[in-house]
Structure formats: C-alpha cells, structure tokens
Amino acid sequence: MPMSKVETSILGFARGEKGNLLFHSKDPRTGDQLETAYAHASESEISKACELAEKASLPMASLGGMEKAKFLRNLADRLDSLVEELVAIMPLETGLPEPRVRAETGRTSGQLRMFARLLETGNWVDARIDRAQPERQPMPKPDLRAMLRPVGPVAVFCASNFPLAFSVAGGDSASAWAAGCPVIVKAHHAHPGTALLVGRAVSEAVRECKLPEGAFSMLYGSGSTVGKSLVTDPAIRAVGFTGSRSGGRALFDLANARPEPIPVFAEMSSINPVFVLPNLAESQLEEFVSDLSASATLGVGQFCTNPGIVFHPGGDFGSRLIDLYLRKMKQVEAGPMLHSGIRESFDQGLNRMEASKDIAVVLRSEIDTQGCLAGPCILKTKLEDFLTDTTMHEEVFGPATLMVEYEDANELMKVAEKLEGQLTASFFGTIEDLNAHADLVESLETKAGRLIFNQFPTGVEVCGAIVHGGPYPATTDGRSTSVGEGAILRFVRPVCYQGFPDDLLPEALREANPLGITRSES
C-alpha cells in the first residue's frame, strides 16, 4: 500500500518536519479517512514559531495603516482565487455543500477588505490629544497624547464550524493583523487540508507585501499539547478562540496561570433564547415556524447563533405552534455534522435532556453511527420546570430546539434572571409587546451581546455595528466582539505619550495631523 502524502506546519517562510506524530482528517459523510497525513508540530517547532512572531512584533507594530491594508487586500484577492480548490477539498473534510464553501470564501475575503477600509481611514486608533498648559495654576498641565497600539503576537485557534471565516485567515487573524500583531494559527484537526490551502496563501501574501517573516505561522496538532504550549509561551500576548466552553475555559485558565497572564477572547456557548410575546398574531405563526425551522437547522444546527430555546405562550396557541413546528421539522432531511466529536456531543446533549422527567420528546431523528449524519429534534417543557432544572439551560450544539411553554408573560422576567450570558436574545411580537415588556428587554441587555426584534439570530452581518459577543459563558470577555470592525479592539491597548517632541510621536498624534484622521483634541 503506498504511503500517504505528509503535510507539515508552516513556520514563517519554512515548513515543519515530517517525522512527527501523524493524523488524518475524515469525511464526515462516510467516516472514511482521507489520504493525506498531517504532522503534529514538535515543541521545537512551536518555539520557533513563537520566536519568529516575537521578532516580528516591533516591525509589525511600526507598519502604517496603508501597508497593512495592502497586505489584507492582497490576501483577500488570493482567497477569492482559491475558491475552486476550496470547493474540491472543504466538502470532503467538513461535509459542507459547495454553496456554503463559496459563500464562506466571500465572507472571509470580505472581512479582510472591511479591515483594510478601516485601516485606510485610520480613525479607529482613537487618537486623543490634550495640549500643554504651562501657565495653568497651581500646576502646569503637560502635553498628553494617547492612541491604541498593538499588544504583540496573537495565538488564533481555528473553529470547526467555520473552516474559513473563523479559521486561518478568518476574523481573529484579520483583526489581529489589522491591529499590527503577528499571528500564530493552531489549525483545526477536522479540516487541515483547507487550512493548508489558506495558510499557503497567507505566506505568499506576507512575502509579496514584504511583511516580517514571523507575521504568520500555522501549527498542526492537538489542543491539549500544541495548544497548551502555544498559550503558555511567553511570546504570546493574547488568544483568539471559537469553540466549546470546555476548550475555551481550558485556554483561559492556562493563560491566567502564566507568570504574566494574558487576555483570552474565547467565544464558547450560547442557547440564543427566542421569546414569543403574547400578541404575536395567529396569522404570523406559519411564517414564524418556517423561519424558526430554517434558522434552527441551518448548517445542521452548527452555528453559534443557532436558536436553541423558544419561550412561547401556552394554551391553544402553544399547541398549534408545536404542531406546526413538528410538521415543518419533519420535512428537514438529516445532514452531516462537521466531525464525529460534534456528532457525539450532540447525541450526549440530547440524552442528557431526555433523562429529565420534566422534558418531553416531540421529535428525535435517528443519528447515523457510521458517518456524522444528524436530523432535527424538538423537546418541550414547562416554564416552571425550566426555572428549576439548570440542565435545560445548557447548549445542545446541533439541530435541536427546546420549546418552553409559559402561562403568564410576566414570569419571563424570572427567565432573564436565571439565564447565563448569551450571544443573542430575540423577541417576536408587536411594538406594544416590546413596550409592555420593556423590563424584560432591559434585563436581557445585561445578558446578551445582540438584541433582535422579529428576526432570527443566524446570519451574522459583518459590519461596523455588529456585536458578536456576550457575557460569560458566551465569551470570556463580554466587552468585545469577534465579528465586525470592533474585533480589532481586542488586540490593542492604549498608550499615552507625555511631553514627547512632535517629530518623535506616532504620525496619528503629531500636531499637523498628517494622516488627516478624526481626533479628540483639547
């Protein structure tokens, strides 16, 4: 039998060794192992990547906005040119269909260009100028000027559910490069071939745009070994992660146990509650159910904004809602989940929910044990039982919905008090409903990063105003977003320059404002 082709990590402009421990990805539709093997990064290779990133840190920080924008646009063009190759490899590794591959390629190149535009305007640096007042009494006021500066090398962990948009050249990497930080990516074990295609494109863009070699490296290996070594290396100054709560929390704990702790921006888990308020019209039920089904099963339910729980009125309205939803969900075909680990976790989550005496199973599709196929599921319970059983509050990542019936909408305030931090919270009803339940909206503002009215949470718009974050455990830092222009703020810190000569200040802070940016001045 011929030996498998072996691919290795990317260490700046070099490649890793082929003699390390090997692994293969699998086709989630069949369970078949794919031919190419990938070598785990050794400890020396991890150290080399970190050394290169540390060496690149100051040159990266000195790059101007136009230089960084040129790199991001170059990389975006390269990604767009790779789409046919991605269509060939990505479905084999993930089970995702061709239209999703093309759409995610466009989203990924689009967000690179979004950050390029942000850099070209330059206003994001939040330049603040307080001029000296030497005659002020009783004490003179010094000249003070502040702006945002990069934190240094960032470790980015690829997500399984977004092999492009939250992976090698995804939002975490793009925002870190935009901030002026070198990036070391830990590739995901489920789609290493996709990662390699994109990783090569990044390396080529780094070379062509004459960025320092350590601006990018990519490592293969497990989170428990490579990931641990990466996060605990002194060169790393911040971490970006999208994945499970257990994975994100493990990285967070490692980072905080370091002699010099560093920030971890981990997006982890969310049930994204949907609140059907009392005045939603019967005539709107068909449309609501159709859209709910589409949102809950989008990508086989493997979106972090998947609406996992719906609070709805009881009585005849509730019975009709459940009946319509059951009929709609029965029409949805099973699809492949991204890998066996996610499929097994989904099965375990459903078993945990079914074990509760207060939960009834309305629909549970069979789960394929050979491949990773999974179908839609519906469970239901009463509000009073939800409030007392915290197992119902946990995310079941996949195409499952827990329907929670309430009799008195005023009781929903108790839900808001009990809920953990969420990425989103959605409300369906009338404007009068929103006014009548303003206290519920205000309470959920403290629990979610995005509040939505008469729309579903899937389909995250990549733009300036989007917030894709939320209080713990949705993320480890509810003050940030991992999508949109605001994502750049995770990888910078404010630096103040006091009494500096004008020609030694960063251009953004010089008196003549040579960049022509908007500044706060006094």
Coordinates of C-alpha atoms in Angstrom, one line a residue:
M1 CA 0.0 0.0 0.0
P2 CA 1.5 3.4 -1.0
M3 CA 2.5 5.8 1.8
S4 CA 0.3 8.8 2.4
K5 CA 1.4 12.2 1.4
V6 CA 2.6 14.1 4.5
E7 CA 2.0 17.8 5.1
T8 CA 3.6 19.8 7.8
S9 CA 3.2 23.0 9.8
I10 CA 4.1 26.5 8.4
L11 CA 6.9 28.2 10.4
G12 CA 7.2 31.7 8.9
F13 CA 8.7 31.0 5.4
A14 CA 9.8 27.5 6.3
R15 CA 7.9 24.2 6.8
G16 CA 8.0 21.7 9.7
E17 CA 9.4 18.2 9.9
K18 CA 7.6 15.2 8.5
G19 CA 8.8 12.8 11.2
N20 CA 6.4 13.8 13.9
L21 CA 3.2 12.1 15.1
L22 CA 0.7 12.0 12.2
F23 CA -3.0 12.4 11.9
H24 CA -5.6 12.2 9.1
S25 CA -8.9 14.1 8.6
K26 CA -12.1 12.1 7.8
D27 CA -15.1 12.6 5.5
P28 CA -17.9 13.2 8.0
R29 CA -20.5 11.9 5.4
T30 CA -19.0 8.4 5.4
G31 CA -16.5 8.2 8.2
D32 CA -13.7 7.4 5.7
Q33 CA -10.2 8.5 6.4
L34 CA -8.8 10.9 3.8
E35 CA -5.5 10.1 2.2
T36 CA -3.2 13.0 3.2
A37 CA -1.5 12.8 6.6
Y38 CA -0.5 15.8 8.7
A39 CA 2.4 16.0 11.2
H40 CA 1.9 17.4 14.7
A41 CA 4.1 20.3 15.4
S42 CA 7.0 19.4 17.8
E43 CA 7.9 21.5 20.8
S44 CA 10.9 22.9 18.9
E45 CA 8.6 24.0 16.0
I46 CA 6.2 25.7 18.4
S47 CA 9.1 27.5 20.0
K48 CA 10.4 28.5 16.5
A49 CA 7.0 29.9 15.5
C50 CA 6.8 31.9 18.7
E51 CA 10.4 33.2 18.3
L52 CA 9.6 34.4 14.8
A53 CA 6.4 36.1 16.0
E54 CA 8.2 37.8 18.8
K55 CA 11.0 39.0 16.4
A56 CA 8.3 40.3 14.0
S57 CA 6.3 42.1 16.8
L58 CA 8.0 45.6 16.6
P59 CA 8.3 45.7 12.8
M60 CA 4.6 44.8 12.6
A61 CA 3.7 47.5 15.1
S62 CA 5.6 50.1 13.0
L63 CA 3.6 49.3 9.8
G64 CA 1.3 52.1 8.7
G65 CA -2.4 51.6 8.0
M66 CA -1.9 51.7 4.2
E67 CA 0.8 49.0 4.4
K68 CA -1.4 46.7 6.5
A69 CA -4.4 47.4 4.2
K70 CA -2.3 46.4 1.2
F71 CA -1.5 43.1 2.8
L72 CA -5.1 42.4 3.7
R73 CA -6.4 43.2 0.2
N74 CA -3.6 41.1 -1.3
L75 CA -4.7 38.1 0.9
A76 CA -8.4 38.7 0.1
D77 CA -7.7 38.5 -3.6
R78 CA -5.7 35.3 -3.1
L79 CA -8.6 33.7 -1.2
D80 CA -11.0 34.6 -3.9
S81 CA -8.7 33.0 -6.5
L82 CA -8.6 29.7 -4.4
V83 CA -12.4 29.2 -4.4
E84 CA -12.4 26.3 -6.9
E85 CA -9.6 24.5 -4.9
L86 CA -11.6 25.1 -1.7
V87 CA -14.7 23.6 -3.3
A88 CA -12.7 20.5 -4.0
I89 CA -11.2 19.9 -0.5
M90 CA -13.5 21.6 2.0
P91 CA -16.6 19.4 1.5
L92 CA -14.5 16.3 1.9
E93 CA -13.3 17.4 5.3
T94 CA -16.4 19.0 6.6
G95 CA -19.5 17.7 4.7
L96 CA -20.4 21.3 3.9
P97 CA -22.0 21.8 0.5
E98 CA -20.5 23.8 -2.4
P99 CA -22.7 26.9 -2.0
R100 CA -21.6 27.2 1.6
V101 CA -18.0 26.9 0.6
R102 CA -18.4 29.7 -1.9
A103 CA -20.4 31.9 0.5
E104 CA -17.9 31.5 3.3
T105 CA -15.0 32.2 1.0
G106 CA -16.7 35.5 0.1
R107 CA -17.4 36.3 3.7
T108 CA -13.7 35.7 4.6
S109 CA -12.3 37.8 1.8
G110 CA -15.0 40.4 2.5
Q111 CA -14.0 40.8 6.2
L112 CA -10.3 41.2 5.2
R113 CA -11.3 44.0 2.9
M114 CA -13.5 45.5 5.7
F115 CA -10.5 45.8 7.9
A116 CA -8.4 47.2 5.0
R117 CA -11.0 50.0 4.7
L118 CA -10.9 50.6 8.4
L119 CA -7.1 51.0 8.3
E120 CA -7.2 53.3 5.3
T121 CA -9.5 55.8 7.2
G122 CA -7.3 55.5 10.3
N123 CA -9.9 56.8 12.7
W124 CA -10.0 53.5 14.7
V125 CA -6.8 54.3 16.6
D126 CA -8.9 56.6 18.9
A127 CA -6.3 59.4 18.9
R128 CA -6.7 61.8 21.9
I129 CA -4.8 65.0 22.4
D130 CA -4.6 67.2 25.5
R131 CA -2.2 70.0 24.8
A132 CA 0.1 71.5 27.4
Q133 CA -1.0 74.5 29.5
P134 CA 2.3 75.6 31.0
E135 CA 0.7 78.7 32.7
R136 CA -2.0 76.7 34.4
Q137 CA -2.2 77.2 38.2
P138 CA -1.5 75.8 40.7
M139 CA 0.2 73.2 38.5
P140 CA 1.2 73.3 34.8
K141 CA -0.5 70.8 32.6
P142 CA 1.8 68.6 30.5
D143 CA 1.2 67.7 26.8
L144 CA -0.5 64.3 26.7
R145 CA -1.4 62.3 23.6
A146 CA -2.8 58.8 23.5
M147 CA -3.8 56.2 20.9
L148 CA -4.3 52.4 20.5
R149 CA -1.2 50.3 19.9
P150 CA -0.9 46.5 19.1
V151 CA -0.4 44.1 22.0
G152 CA 2.0 41.7 20.2
P153 CA 1.9 38.1 19.0
V154 CA -1.6 36.6 19.0
A155 CA -2.4 32.8 19.0
V156 CA -5.5 32.0 17.0
F157 CA -7.4 28.7 17.3
C158 CA -9.4 27.7 14.2
A159 CA -13.1 26.9 14.7
S160 CA -14.6 23.6 13.4
N161 CA -17.9 25.2 12.3
F162 CA -16.4 28.0 10.1
P163 CA -13.3 26.4 8.3
L164 CA -12.7 29.8 6.6
A165 CA -14.4 32.7 8.3
F166 CA -13.2 31.7 11.8
S167 CA -10.0 29.9 10.9
V168 CA -6.6 30.6 9.4
A169 CA -7.4 33.9 7.7
G170 CA -10.7 34.5 9.5
G171 CA -11.9 37.2 11.7
D172 CA -9.5 36.7 14.6
S173 CA -6.4 36.6 12.4
A174 CA -7.7 39.5 10.2
S175 CA -8.4 41.8 13.2
A176 CA -5.0 40.9 14.8
W177 CA -3.1 41.7 11.6
A178 CA -5.1 44.9 11.2
A179 CA -4.1 45.9 14.7
G180 CA -0.4 45.3 13.8
C181 CA 0.1 41.9 15.6
P182 CA 1.9 38.8 14.3
V183 CA -0.4 35.7 14.2
I184 CA 0.3 32.1 15.0
V185 CA -2.7 29.8 14.0
K186 CA -3.4 26.5 15.6
A187 CA -5.1 24.6 12.7
H188 CA -8.2 22.5 13.4
H189 CA -7.8 18.8 13.2
A190 CA -11.1 18.4 11.2
H191 CA -10.1 20.5 8.2
P192 CA -6.3 20.5 7.9
G193 CA -6.3 20.5 4.1
T194 CA -8.5 23.6 4.0
A195 CA -6.2 25.2 6.5
L196 CA -3.1 24.4 4.4
L197 CA -4.6 26.0 1.2
V198 CA -5.3 29.2 3.1
G199 CA -2.1 29.1 5.0
R200 CA 0.0 29.0 1.9
A201 CA -2.0 32.0 0.5
V202 CA -1.2 33.9 3.7
S203 CA 2.5 33.1 3.5
E204 CA 2.6 34.2 -0.2
A205 CA 0.9 37.5 0.8
V206 CA 3.3 38.1 3.6
R207 CA 6.3 37.6 1.3
E208 CA 4.8 39.7 -1.6
C209 CA 3.9 42.6 0.8
K210 CA 7.3 42.4 2.5
L211 CA 5.9 41.8 6.0
P212 CA 8.4 40.3 8.5
E213 CA 8.6 36.5 8.3
G214 CA 7.1 36.0 11.7
A215 CA 3.9 37.8 10.7
F216 CA 2.3 34.3 10.2
S217 CA 2.9 30.7 11.2
M218 CA 0.4 27.8 11.3
L219 CA 0.8 24.7 13.6
Y220 CA -0.8 21.3 13.3
G221 CA -1.6 19.3 16.5
S222 CA -4.0 18.8 19.4
G223 CA -5.2 21.5 21.7
S224 CA -4.0 19.6 24.8
T225 CA -0.4 19.6 23.5
V226 CA 0.3 22.2 20.8
G227 CA -2.5 24.5 22.1
K228 CA -1.2 24.4 25.6
S229 CA 2.4 25.0 24.6
L230 CA 1.3 27.9 22.4
V231 CA -0.8 29.7 25.0
T232 CA 1.9 29.3 27.7
D233 CA 4.8 30.6 25.6
P234 CA 6.0 34.0 26.9
A235 CA 6.0 35.4 23.4
I236 CA 2.2 35.2 23.0
R237 CA 0.3 38.3 24.2
A238 CA -3.3 37.4 23.5
V239 CA -5.5 34.5 22.3
G240 CA -8.5 34.3 20.0
F241 CA -10.7 31.2 20.1
T242 CA -14.1 29.9 18.9
G243 CA -15.3 26.6 20.1
S244 CA -16.7 24.7 23.1
R245 CA -17.0 26.0 26.6
S246 CA -14.6 23.3 27.9
G247 CA -12.0 24.2 25.3
G248 CA -12.2 27.9 25.7
R249 CA -12.2 27.7 29.5
A250 CA -9.1 25.4 29.4
L251 CA -7.2 28.1 27.4
F252 CA -8.5 30.8 29.6
D253 CA -7.3 29.0 32.8
L254 CA -3.9 28.3 31.1
A255 CA -3.4 32.0 30.2
N256 CA -4.3 33.2 33.6
A257 CA -2.0 30.7 35.3
R258 CA 1.0 32.2 33.4
P259 CA 3.5 34.2 35.4
E260 CA 2.3 37.1 33.3
P261 CA -1.4 36.4 32.4
I262 CA -2.7 37.4 29.0
P263 CA -6.2 38.0 27.7
V264 CA -8.2 35.2 26.1
F265 CA -11.0 36.2 23.8
A266 CA -13.0 33.0 23.6
E267 CA -16.4 32.6 22.1
M268 CA -17.8 29.5 23.6
S269 CA -21.5 28.6 24.1
S270 CA -25.0 30.2 23.8
I271 CA -28.5 28.9 23.6
N272 CA -29.7 32.2 22.0
P273 CA -33.2 32.4 23.5
V274 CA -36.2 33.3 21.5
F275 CA -39.1 35.0 23.3
V276 CA -42.5 34.8 21.6
L277 CA -44.5 37.6 23.3
P278 CA -48.3 37.3 23.8
N279 CA -49.5 39.4 20.9
L280 CA -47.8 37.5 18.1
A281 CA -50.8 37.0 15.7
E282 CA -52.0 33.6 14.8
S283 CA -51.7 34.6 11.2
Q284 CA -48.0 35.0 11.7
L285 CA -47.4 31.5 13.1
E286 CA -46.8 29.8 9.7
E287 CA -44.1 32.3 8.8
F288 CA -42.6 32.2 12.3
V289 CA -42.4 28.4 12.3
S290 CA -40.9 28.3 8.8
D291 CA -38.2 30.8 9.6
L292 CA -37.5 29.2 13.0
S293 CA -37.0 25.8 11.4
A294 CA -34.7 27.3 8.8
S295 CA -32.7 29.0 11.5
A296 CA -32.5 26.1 13.9
T297 CA -31.4 23.6 11.2
L298 CA -29.1 25.9 9.2
G299 CA -25.8 24.1 8.7
V300 CA -27.2 21.1 10.6
G301 CA -27.6 23.5 13.6
Q302 CA -23.9 24.1 13.9
F303 CA -24.0 27.9 14.1
C304 CA -23.0 29.6 17.4
T305 CA -26.2 31.8 16.9
N306 CA -28.5 28.7 16.5
P307 CA -31.8 29.4 18.3
G308 CA -31.7 26.6 20.8
I309 CA -34.7 27.5 23.0
V310 CA -38.1 29.2 22.4
F311 CA -40.3 30.6 25.2
H312 CA -43.9 30.7 23.9
P313 CA -47.5 31.2 25.2
G314 CA -49.4 28.1 26.2
G315 CA -53.0 27.1 25.6
D316 CA -54.4 26.6 22.1
F317 CA -51.7 29.0 20.6
G318 CA -48.9 26.9 22.1
S319 CA -50.4 23.6 20.9
R320 CA -50.8 25.0 17.3
L321 CA -47.2 26.3 17.4
I322 CA -45.8 22.9 18.4
D323 CA -47.9 21.1 15.9
L324 CA -46.8 23.4 13.0
Y325 CA -43.2 23.2 14.1
L326 CA -43.3 19.4 14.2
R327 CA -44.7 19.2 10.7
K328 CA -42.1 21.6 9.4
M329 CA -39.1 19.9 11.1
K330 CA -40.2 16.5 9.8
Q331 CA -39.6 17.9 6.3
V332 CA -36.0 18.7 7.1
E333 CA -33.5 16.0 5.9
A334 CA -30.6 14.8 8.1
G335 CA -27.2 16.2 7.2
P336 CA -23.6 15.6 8.1
M337 CA -22.2 17.3 11.2
L338 CA -18.7 18.6 10.9
H339 CA -16.9 15.7 12.6
S340 CA -17.6 12.8 14.9
G341 CA -16.8 14.7 18.1
I342 CA -19.5 17.2 17.4
R343 CA -22.0 14.5 16.5
E344 CA -21.2 12.5 19.7
S345 CA -21.5 15.7 21.8
F346 CA -24.9 16.4 20.2
D347 CA -26.1 12.9 21.0
Q348 CA -24.9 13.2 24.6
G349 CA -26.7 16.5 25.0
L350 CA -30.0 15.1 23.8
N351 CA -29.6 12.1 26.1
R352 CA -29.0 14.5 29.0
M353 CA -32.1 16.4 28.2
E354 CA -34.2 13.3 27.7
A355 CA -33.2 12.0 31.1
S356 CA -35.1 14.8 32.7
K357 CA -38.5 13.8 33.9
D358 CA -39.8 17.3 33.0
I359 CA -38.8 17.2 29.3
A360 CA -41.0 15.5 26.7
V361 CA -39.5 14.4 23.3
V362 CA -41.6 15.7 20.4
L363 CA -39.2 14.6 17.7
R364 CA -35.9 12.9 17.7
S365 CA -34.3 11.9 14.4
E366 CA -32.0 9.0 14.3
I367 CA -28.3 9.7 14.3
D368 CA -26.0 7.9 11.9
T369 CA -23.3 6.0 13.8
Q370 CA -21.0 5.4 10.8
G371 CA -20.9 8.9 9.3
C372 CA -21.9 12.0 11.2
L373 CA -25.4 12.5 9.9
A374 CA -27.9 14.1 12.3
G375 CA -31.5 15.2 11.9
P376 CA -33.8 17.8 13.6
C377 CA -35.1 17.3 17.2
I378 CA -37.8 19.0 19.3
L379 CA -38.2 18.8 23.0
K380 CA -40.7 20.6 25.2
T381 CA -41.2 21.6 28.8
K382 CA -43.0 24.0 31.1
L383 CA -41.6 27.3 32.3
E384 CA -41.7 26.3 36.0
D385 CA -39.6 23.2 35.3
F386 CA -37.1 25.2 33.2
L387 CA -36.6 27.6 36.1
T388 CA -35.7 24.8 38.5
D389 CA -33.7 22.4 36.2
T390 CA -30.4 24.0 35.1
T391 CA -29.6 21.2 32.7
M392 CA -32.1 22.8 30.4
H393 CA -30.0 25.9 30.3
E394 CA -27.0 24.2 28.7
E395 CA -26.3 24.4 25.0
V396 CA -27.0 21.4 22.8
F397 CA -24.9 22.2 19.7
G398 CA -26.9 20.9 16.7
P399 CA -30.4 21.0 15.1
A400 CA -32.4 20.8 18.3
T401 CA -35.0 23.1 19.8
L402 CA -36.3 23.2 23.4
M403 CA -39.8 24.6 23.4
V404 CA -40.7 26.2 26.8
E405 CA -44.4 27.0 27.5
Y406 CA -45.4 29.8 29.7
E407 CA -48.8 30.9 31.0
D408 CA -48.0 34.4 32.3
A409 CA -45.6 36.6 30.3
N410 CA -44.6 38.4 33.4
E411 CA -42.9 35.2 34.5
L412 CA -40.4 35.7 31.7
M413 CA -38.5 38.1 34.0
K414 CA -37.6 35.1 36.1
V415 CA -36.1 33.5 32.9
A416 CA -34.0 36.6 32.3
E417 CA -32.7 36.4 35.9
K418 CA -31.7 32.7 35.5
L419 CA -30.1 32.8 32.1
E420 CA -26.4 32.7 31.6
G421 CA -24.6 35.1 29.3
Q422 CA -25.8 34.8 25.6
L423 CA -24.6 35.9 22.2
T424 CA -28.2 36.9 21.3
A425 CA -31.7 37.2 22.6
S426 CA -34.7 37.5 20.1
F427 CA -38.2 38.9 20.6
F428 CA -41.2 38.2 18.4
G429 CA -44.4 40.2 18.8
T430 CA -45.7 43.7 18.4
I431 CA -44.2 47.1 19.3
E432 CA -46.9 47.2 22.0
D433 CA -45.4 43.9 23.3
L434 CA -41.9 45.5 23.5
N435 CA -43.3 48.5 25.4
A436 CA -45.2 46.2 27.8
H437 CA -42.1 44.1 28.5
A438 CA -39.5 46.8 28.5
D439 CA -38.2 45.4 31.8
L440 CA -37.5 42.1 30.1
V441 CA -35.6 43.8 27.3
E442 CA -33.6 45.8 29.7
S443 CA -32.8 42.8 31.8
L444 CA -31.7 40.8 28.8
E445 CA -29.5 43.7 27.7
T446 CA -27.3 42.7 30.6
K447 CA -27.2 39.0 29.4
A448 CA -26.7 39.2 25.6
G449 CA -24.5 41.0 23.1
R450 CA -27.2 41.4 20.5
L451 CA -30.9 42.0 21.0
I452 CA -33.2 41.2 18.0
F453 CA -36.8 42.1 17.2
N454 CA -38.9 40.0 14.8
Q455 CA -35.8 38.4 13.2
F456 CA -33.7 35.3 13.9
P457 CA -30.2 35.3 15.1
T458 CA -28.4 33.3 12.4
G459 CA -26.9 35.2 9.6
V460 CA -24.4 37.5 11.4
E461 CA -23.8 40.6 9.4
V462 CA -20.1 41.5 9.1
C463 CA -20.0 45.3 9.5
G464 CA -19.2 48.1 11.8
A465 CA -22.1 47.9 14.2
I466 CA -22.3 44.2 14.7
V467 CA -21.7 42.7 18.2
H468 CA -20.8 39.0 18.2
G469 CA -20.0 38.5 21.9
G470 CA -21.7 38.5 25.2
P471 CA -21.2 37.9 29.0
Y472 CA -19.7 34.6 30.2
P473 CA -20.1 31.8 29.2
A474 CA -21.0 33.2 25.7
T475 CA -17.5 34.6 25.8
T476 CA -14.7 35.0 28.2
D477 CA -14.9 38.8 27.8
G478 CA -18.3 40.3 27.2
R479 CA -16.8 43.7 26.4
S480 CA -15.6 42.5 23.0
T481 CA -16.9 41.2 19.6
S482 CA -15.3 38.6 17.4
V483 CA -17.1 39.8 14.2
G484 CA -17.1 43.3 12.7
E485 CA -14.8 46.3 12.9
G486 CA -14.9 46.3 16.7
A487 CA -12.9 43.0 16.7
I488 CA -9.7 44.9 16.2
L489 CA -10.1 46.4 19.7
R490 CA -9.3 43.0 21.3
F491 CA -5.7 43.1 20.2
V492 CA -4.7 46.7 21.0
R493 CA -4.1 48.7 24.2
P494 CA -3.9 52.4 24.9
V495 CA -0.5 54.1 25.1
C496 CA 0.0 57.7 26.3
Y497 CA 2.9 59.8 25.2
Q498 CA 3.7 62.7 27.6
G499 CA 5.9 65.6 26.8
F500 CA 7.3 64.0 23.5
P501 CA 8.8 66.1 20.8
D502 CA 6.4 66.3 17.9
D503 CA 8.6 64.6 15.3
L504 CA 9.1 61.6 17.7
L505 CA 5.4 61.0 18.1
P506 CA 3.4 58.5 16.0
E507 CA 2.0 60.2 12.9
A508 CA -1.5 59.9 14.3
L509 CA -0.6 62.1 17.2
R510 CA 1.5 64.8 15.5
E511 CA 0.3 68.4 15.6
A512 CA -0.1 68.7 11.8
N513 CA -2.3 65.5 11.7
P514 CA -0.5 64.2 8.6
L515 CA -2.9 61.2 8.3
G516 CA -5.9 63.5 8.3
I517 CA -7.8 61.3 10.9
T518 CA -10.5 62.3 13.3
R519 CA -9.1 63.0 16.7
S520 CA -10.3 64.2 20.1
E521 CA -8.4 67.4 20.8
S522 CA -8.3 70.0 23.5

